[in-house]
mmCIF file of C-alpha atoms in Angstrom:
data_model
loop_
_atom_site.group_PDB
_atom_site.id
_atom_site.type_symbol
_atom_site.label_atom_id
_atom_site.label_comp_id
_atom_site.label_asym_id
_atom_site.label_seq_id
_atom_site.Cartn_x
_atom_site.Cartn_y
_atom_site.Cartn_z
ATOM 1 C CA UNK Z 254 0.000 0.000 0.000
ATOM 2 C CA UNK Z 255 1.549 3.207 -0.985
ATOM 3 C CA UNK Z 256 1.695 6.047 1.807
ATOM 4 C CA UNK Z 257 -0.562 8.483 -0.033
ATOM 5 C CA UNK Z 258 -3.414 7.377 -2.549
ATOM 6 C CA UNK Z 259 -5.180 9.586 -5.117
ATOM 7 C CA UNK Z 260 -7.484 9.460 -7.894
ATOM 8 C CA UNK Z 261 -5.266 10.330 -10.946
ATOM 9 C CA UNK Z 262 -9.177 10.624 -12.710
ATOM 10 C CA UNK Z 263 -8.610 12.370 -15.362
ATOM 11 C CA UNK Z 264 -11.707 14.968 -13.908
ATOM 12 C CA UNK Z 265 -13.001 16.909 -16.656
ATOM 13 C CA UNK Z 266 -15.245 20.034 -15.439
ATOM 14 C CA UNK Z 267 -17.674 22.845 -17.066
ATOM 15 C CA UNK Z 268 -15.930 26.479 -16.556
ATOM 16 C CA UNK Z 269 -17.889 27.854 -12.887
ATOM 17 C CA UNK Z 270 -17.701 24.607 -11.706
ATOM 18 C CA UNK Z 271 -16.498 23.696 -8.579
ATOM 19 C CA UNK Z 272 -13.274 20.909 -8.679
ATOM 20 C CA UNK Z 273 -13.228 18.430 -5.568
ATOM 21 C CA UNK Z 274 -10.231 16.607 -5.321
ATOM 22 C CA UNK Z 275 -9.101 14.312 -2.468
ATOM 23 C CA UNK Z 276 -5.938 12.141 -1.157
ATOM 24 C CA UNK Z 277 -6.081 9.969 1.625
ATOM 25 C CA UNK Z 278 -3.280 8.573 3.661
ATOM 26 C CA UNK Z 279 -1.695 5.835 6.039
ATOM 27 C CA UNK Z 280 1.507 7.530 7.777
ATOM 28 C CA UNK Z 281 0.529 9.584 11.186
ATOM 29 C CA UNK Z 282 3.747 11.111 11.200
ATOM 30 C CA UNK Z 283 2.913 13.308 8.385
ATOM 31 C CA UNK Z 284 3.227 16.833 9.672
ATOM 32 C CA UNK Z 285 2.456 19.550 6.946
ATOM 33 C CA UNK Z 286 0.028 19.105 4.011
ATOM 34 C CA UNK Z 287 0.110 20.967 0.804
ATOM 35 C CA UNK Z 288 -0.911 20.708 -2.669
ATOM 36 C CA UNK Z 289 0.904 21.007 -5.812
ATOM 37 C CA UNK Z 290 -0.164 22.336 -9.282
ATOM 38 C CA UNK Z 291 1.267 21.388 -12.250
ATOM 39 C CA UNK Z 292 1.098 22.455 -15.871
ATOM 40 C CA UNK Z 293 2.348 20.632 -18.662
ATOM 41 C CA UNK Z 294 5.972 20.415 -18.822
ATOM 42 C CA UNK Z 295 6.876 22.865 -15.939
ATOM 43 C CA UNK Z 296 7.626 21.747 -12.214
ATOM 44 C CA UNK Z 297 5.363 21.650 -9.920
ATOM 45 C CA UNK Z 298 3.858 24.792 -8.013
ATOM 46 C CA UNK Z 299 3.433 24.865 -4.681
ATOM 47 C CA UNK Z 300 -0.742 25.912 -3.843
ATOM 48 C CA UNK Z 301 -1.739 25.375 -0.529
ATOM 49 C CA UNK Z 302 -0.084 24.470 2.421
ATOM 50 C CA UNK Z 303 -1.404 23.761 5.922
ATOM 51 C CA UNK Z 304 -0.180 21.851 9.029
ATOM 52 C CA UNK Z 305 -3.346 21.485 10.973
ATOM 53 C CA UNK Z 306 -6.929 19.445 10.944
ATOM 54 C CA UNK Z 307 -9.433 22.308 9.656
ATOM 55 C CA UNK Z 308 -9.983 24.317 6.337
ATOM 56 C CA UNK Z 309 -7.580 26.944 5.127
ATOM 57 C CA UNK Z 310 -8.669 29.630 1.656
ATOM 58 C CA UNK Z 311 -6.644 31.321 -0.553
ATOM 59 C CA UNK Z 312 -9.093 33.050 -3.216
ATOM 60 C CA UNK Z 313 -10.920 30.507 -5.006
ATOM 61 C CA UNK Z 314 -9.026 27.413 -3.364
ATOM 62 C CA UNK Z 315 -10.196 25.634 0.201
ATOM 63 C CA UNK Z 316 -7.534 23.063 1.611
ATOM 64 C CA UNK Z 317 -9.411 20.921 4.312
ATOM 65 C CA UNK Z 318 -7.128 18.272 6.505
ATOM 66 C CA UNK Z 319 -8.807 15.621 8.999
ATOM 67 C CA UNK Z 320 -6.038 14.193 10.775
ATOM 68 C CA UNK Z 321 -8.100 11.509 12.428
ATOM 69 C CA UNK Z 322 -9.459 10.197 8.816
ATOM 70 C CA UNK Z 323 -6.125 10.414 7.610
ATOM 71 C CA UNK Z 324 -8.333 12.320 4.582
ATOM 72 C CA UNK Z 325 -7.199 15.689 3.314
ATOM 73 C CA UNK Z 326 -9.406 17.671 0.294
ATOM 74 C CA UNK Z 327 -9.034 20.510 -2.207
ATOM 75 C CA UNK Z 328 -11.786 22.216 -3.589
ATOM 76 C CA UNK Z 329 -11.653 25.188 -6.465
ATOM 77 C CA UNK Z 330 -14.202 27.280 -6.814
ATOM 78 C CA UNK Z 331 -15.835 28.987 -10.200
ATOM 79 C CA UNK Z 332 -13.306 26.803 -11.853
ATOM 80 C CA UNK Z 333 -11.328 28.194 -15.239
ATOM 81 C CA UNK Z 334 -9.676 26.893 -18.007
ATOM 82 C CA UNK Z 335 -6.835 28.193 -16.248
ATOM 83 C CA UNK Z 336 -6.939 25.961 -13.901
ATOM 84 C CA UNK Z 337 -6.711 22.629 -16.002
ATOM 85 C CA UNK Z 338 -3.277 21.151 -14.849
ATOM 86 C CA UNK Z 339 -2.192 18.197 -12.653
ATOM 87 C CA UNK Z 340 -3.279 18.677 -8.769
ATOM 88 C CA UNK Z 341 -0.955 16.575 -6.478
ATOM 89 C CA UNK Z 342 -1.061 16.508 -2.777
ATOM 90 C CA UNK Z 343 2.000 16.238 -0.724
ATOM 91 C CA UNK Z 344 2.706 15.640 2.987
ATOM 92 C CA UNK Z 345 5.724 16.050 5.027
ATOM 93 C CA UNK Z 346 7.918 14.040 7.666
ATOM 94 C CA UNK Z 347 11.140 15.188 6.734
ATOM 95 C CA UNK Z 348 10.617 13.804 3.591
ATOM 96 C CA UNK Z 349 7.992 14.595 0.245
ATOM 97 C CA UNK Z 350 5.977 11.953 -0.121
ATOM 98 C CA UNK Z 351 3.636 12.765 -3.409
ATOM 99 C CA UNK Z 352 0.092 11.438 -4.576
ATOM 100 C CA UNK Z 353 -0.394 10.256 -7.726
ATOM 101 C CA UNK Z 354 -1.816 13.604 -8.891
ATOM 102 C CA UNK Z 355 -5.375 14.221 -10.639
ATOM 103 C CA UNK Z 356 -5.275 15.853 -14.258
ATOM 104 C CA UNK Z 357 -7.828 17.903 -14.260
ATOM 105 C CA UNK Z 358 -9.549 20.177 -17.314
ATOM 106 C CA UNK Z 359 -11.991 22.894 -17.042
ATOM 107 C CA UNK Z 360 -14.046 22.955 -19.869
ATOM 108 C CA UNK Z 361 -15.064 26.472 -21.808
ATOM 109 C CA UNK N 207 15.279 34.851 -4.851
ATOM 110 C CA UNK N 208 14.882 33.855 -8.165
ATOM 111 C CA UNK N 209 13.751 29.914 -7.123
ATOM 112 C CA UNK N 210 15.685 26.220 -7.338
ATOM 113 C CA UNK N 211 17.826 26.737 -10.587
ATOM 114 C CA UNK N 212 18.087 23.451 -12.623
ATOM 115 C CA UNK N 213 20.601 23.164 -15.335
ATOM 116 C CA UNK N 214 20.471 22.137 -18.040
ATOM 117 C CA UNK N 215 16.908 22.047 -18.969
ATOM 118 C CA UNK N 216 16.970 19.757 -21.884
ATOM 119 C CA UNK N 217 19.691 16.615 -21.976
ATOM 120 C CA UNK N 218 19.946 14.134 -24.863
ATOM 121 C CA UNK N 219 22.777 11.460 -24.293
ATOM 122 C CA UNK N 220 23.840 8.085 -25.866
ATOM 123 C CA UNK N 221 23.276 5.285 -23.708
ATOM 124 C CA UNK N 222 26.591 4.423 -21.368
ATOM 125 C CA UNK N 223 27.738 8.372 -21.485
ATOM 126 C CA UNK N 224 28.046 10.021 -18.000
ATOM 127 C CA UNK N 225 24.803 12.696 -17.345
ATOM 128 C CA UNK N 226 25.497 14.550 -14.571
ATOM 129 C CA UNK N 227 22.453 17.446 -13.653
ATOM 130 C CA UNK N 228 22.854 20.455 -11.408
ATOM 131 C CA UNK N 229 20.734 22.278 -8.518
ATOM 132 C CA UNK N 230 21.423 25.777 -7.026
ATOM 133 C CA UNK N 231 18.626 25.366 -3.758
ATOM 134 C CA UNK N 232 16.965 28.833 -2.577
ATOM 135 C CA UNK N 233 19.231 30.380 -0.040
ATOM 136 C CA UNK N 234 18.490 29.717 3.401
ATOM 137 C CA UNK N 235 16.872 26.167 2.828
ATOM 138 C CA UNK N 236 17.816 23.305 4.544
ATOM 139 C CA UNK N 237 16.372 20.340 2.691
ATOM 140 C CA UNK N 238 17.273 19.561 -0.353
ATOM 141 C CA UNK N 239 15.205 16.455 -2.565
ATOM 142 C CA UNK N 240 15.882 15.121 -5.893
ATOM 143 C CA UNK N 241 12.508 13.659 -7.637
ATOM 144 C CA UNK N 242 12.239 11.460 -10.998
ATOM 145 C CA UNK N 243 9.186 11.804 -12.758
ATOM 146 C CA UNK N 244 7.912 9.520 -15.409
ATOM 147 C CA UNK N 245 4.335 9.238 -17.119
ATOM 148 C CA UNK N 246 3.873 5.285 -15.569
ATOM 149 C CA UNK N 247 5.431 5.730 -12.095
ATOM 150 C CA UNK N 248 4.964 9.698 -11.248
ATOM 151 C CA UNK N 249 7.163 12.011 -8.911
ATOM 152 C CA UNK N 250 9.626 9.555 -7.306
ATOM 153 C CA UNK N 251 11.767 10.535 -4.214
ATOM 154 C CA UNK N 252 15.396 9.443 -5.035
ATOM 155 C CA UNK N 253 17.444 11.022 -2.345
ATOM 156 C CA UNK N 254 17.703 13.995 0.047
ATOM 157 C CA UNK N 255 19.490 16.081 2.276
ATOM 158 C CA UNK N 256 19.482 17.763 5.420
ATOM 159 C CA UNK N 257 22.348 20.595 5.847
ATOM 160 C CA UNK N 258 24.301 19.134 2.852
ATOM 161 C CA UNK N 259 24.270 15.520 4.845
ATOM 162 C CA UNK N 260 22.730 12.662 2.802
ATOM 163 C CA UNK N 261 19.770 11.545 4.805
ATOM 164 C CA UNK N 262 17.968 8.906 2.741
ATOM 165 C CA UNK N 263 19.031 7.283 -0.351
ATOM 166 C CA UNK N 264 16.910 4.611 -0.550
ATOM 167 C CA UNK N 265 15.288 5.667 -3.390
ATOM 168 C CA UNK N 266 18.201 6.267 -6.155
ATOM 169 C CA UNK N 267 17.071 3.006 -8.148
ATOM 170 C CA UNK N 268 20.678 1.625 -8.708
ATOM 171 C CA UNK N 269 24.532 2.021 -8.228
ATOM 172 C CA UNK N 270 24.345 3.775 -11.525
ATOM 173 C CA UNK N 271 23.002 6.870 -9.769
ATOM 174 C CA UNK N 272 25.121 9.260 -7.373
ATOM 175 C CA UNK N 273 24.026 12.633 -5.823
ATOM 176 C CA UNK N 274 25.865 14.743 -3.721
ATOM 177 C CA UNK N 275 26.258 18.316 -1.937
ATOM 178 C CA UNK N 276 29.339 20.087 -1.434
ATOM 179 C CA UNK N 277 27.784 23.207 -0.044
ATOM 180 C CA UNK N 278 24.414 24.308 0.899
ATOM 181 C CA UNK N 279 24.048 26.265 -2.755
ATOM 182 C CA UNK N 280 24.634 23.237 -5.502
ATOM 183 C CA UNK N 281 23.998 19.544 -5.321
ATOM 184 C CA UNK N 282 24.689 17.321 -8.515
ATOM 185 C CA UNK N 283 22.650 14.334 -9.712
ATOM 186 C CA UNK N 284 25.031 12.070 -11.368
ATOM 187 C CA UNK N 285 23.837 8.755 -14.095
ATOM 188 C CA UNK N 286 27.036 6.603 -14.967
ATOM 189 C CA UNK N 287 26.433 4.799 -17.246
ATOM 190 C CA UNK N 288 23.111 5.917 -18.196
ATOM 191 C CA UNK N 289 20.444 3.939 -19.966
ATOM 192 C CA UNK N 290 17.168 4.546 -21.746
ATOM 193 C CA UNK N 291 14.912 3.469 -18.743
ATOM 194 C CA UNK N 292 16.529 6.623 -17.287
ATOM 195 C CA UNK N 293 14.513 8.701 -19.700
ATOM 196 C CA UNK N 294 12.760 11.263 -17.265
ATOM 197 C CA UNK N 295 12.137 14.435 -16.344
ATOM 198 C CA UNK N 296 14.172 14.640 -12.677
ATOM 199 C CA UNK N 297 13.482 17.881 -10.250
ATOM 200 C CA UNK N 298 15.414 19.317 -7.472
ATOM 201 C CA UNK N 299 13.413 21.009 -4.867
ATOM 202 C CA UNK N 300 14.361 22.897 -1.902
ATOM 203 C CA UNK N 301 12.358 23.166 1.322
ATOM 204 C CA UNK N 302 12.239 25.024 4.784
ATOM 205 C CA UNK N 303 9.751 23.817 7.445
ATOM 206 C CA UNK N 304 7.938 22.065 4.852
ATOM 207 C CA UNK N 305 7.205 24.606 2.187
ATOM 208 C CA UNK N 306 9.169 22.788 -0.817
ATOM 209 C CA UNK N 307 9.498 24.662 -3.868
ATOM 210 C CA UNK N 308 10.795 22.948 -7.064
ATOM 211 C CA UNK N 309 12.735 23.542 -10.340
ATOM 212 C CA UNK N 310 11.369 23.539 -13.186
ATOM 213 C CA UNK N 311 13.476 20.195 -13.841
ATOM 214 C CA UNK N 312 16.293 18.741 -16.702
ATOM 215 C CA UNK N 313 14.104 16.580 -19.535
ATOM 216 C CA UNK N 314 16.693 13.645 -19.815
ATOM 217 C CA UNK N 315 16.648 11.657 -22.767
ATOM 218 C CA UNK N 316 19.100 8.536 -23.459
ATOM 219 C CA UNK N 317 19.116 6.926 -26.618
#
């Protein structure tokens, strides 16, 4: 069983939408959560970050961590073509340890 | 700071040639990582540091592979001999309290 599991879809959204994506995961050591976005051929972009059970915004993204699910979420509101790219969580003990990422596409 | 610095961006190599790839880290980080990512197996960790200091190395996938840091401003990802399975696009990020930022990575191609 790998550390972190996520749905690498592909999601494909209408434009206004709102994106859910989700990562769940099996090591309680991890101490910081983020999320990564990634556009084709570029490295990957560092979103949201977080360190604690709750909800955190940034504009039209909402991180939300549940430490005792082991279940952390990413939601995108009034999504835009902009925003089709590969979403992959991320969470911390010293070391990166990635999802699988979700490619996601907002349709016009 | 202008970000992790990768070089080069591009690398095309005949298979058993030496590939060696280069990472300047953002100044005052203390972490250093070096990730492989391919289409079938996605971001994988091969090695990182802590203060220059090798920490875990369990993921460079053979001998063949070599990484190191002589300073806290460049590490080196070295492939001798390299083969096509190489083929990849490998990243160096750099973190501090566990806000990692990455390059935008070398495209390595063996033929």
């Amino acid at each position: 069983q790998k550390e972190v599991e996520q749905d690498p879809g592909p999601l494909s959204v209408p434009e206004g939408a709102i994106v859910s994506l989700n990562c769940t995961y099996s090591n309680s050591a991890f101490q910081y959560f983020m999320w990564y976005r990634q556009y084709s051929r570029k490295g990957p972009e560092l979103l949201m970050y977080t360190y604690s059970s709750g909800n955190k915004e940034d504009g039209r993204f909402t991180a939300q961590v549940d430490k005792s699910s082991k279940y952390i979420s990413l939601f995108i509101r009034d999504s835009q073509p902009s925003d089709s790219a590969t979403y992959l969580c991320a969470m911390y003990d010293y070391k990166l340890s990635f999802g699988a990422g979700t490619t996601v596409t907002v349709r016009a | 700071d202008a970000g992790v610095i990768q070089s080069p961006r591009h690398e095309v190599t005949e298979m058993g040639q030496e590939v060696t790839l280069r990472c300047k880290p953002i100044s005052g980080h203390d972490y250093l990582f070096w990730y492989r990512q391919t289409m079938m197996r996605g971001l994988e960790l091969l090695i990182y540091f802590n203060n220059n200091v090798p920490i875990d190395d369990s993921g460079m996938p053979e001998d063949r592979f070599s990484a190191k840091m002589p300073n806290a401003s460049f590490s080196t990802l070295k492939i001798q001999p390299s083969e096509p399975r190489d083929s990849a696009v490998y990243f160096c990020a750099s973190s501090s309290r566990g806000r990692a930022f990455f390059g935008q990575g070398t495209r390595l191609t063996v033929v």
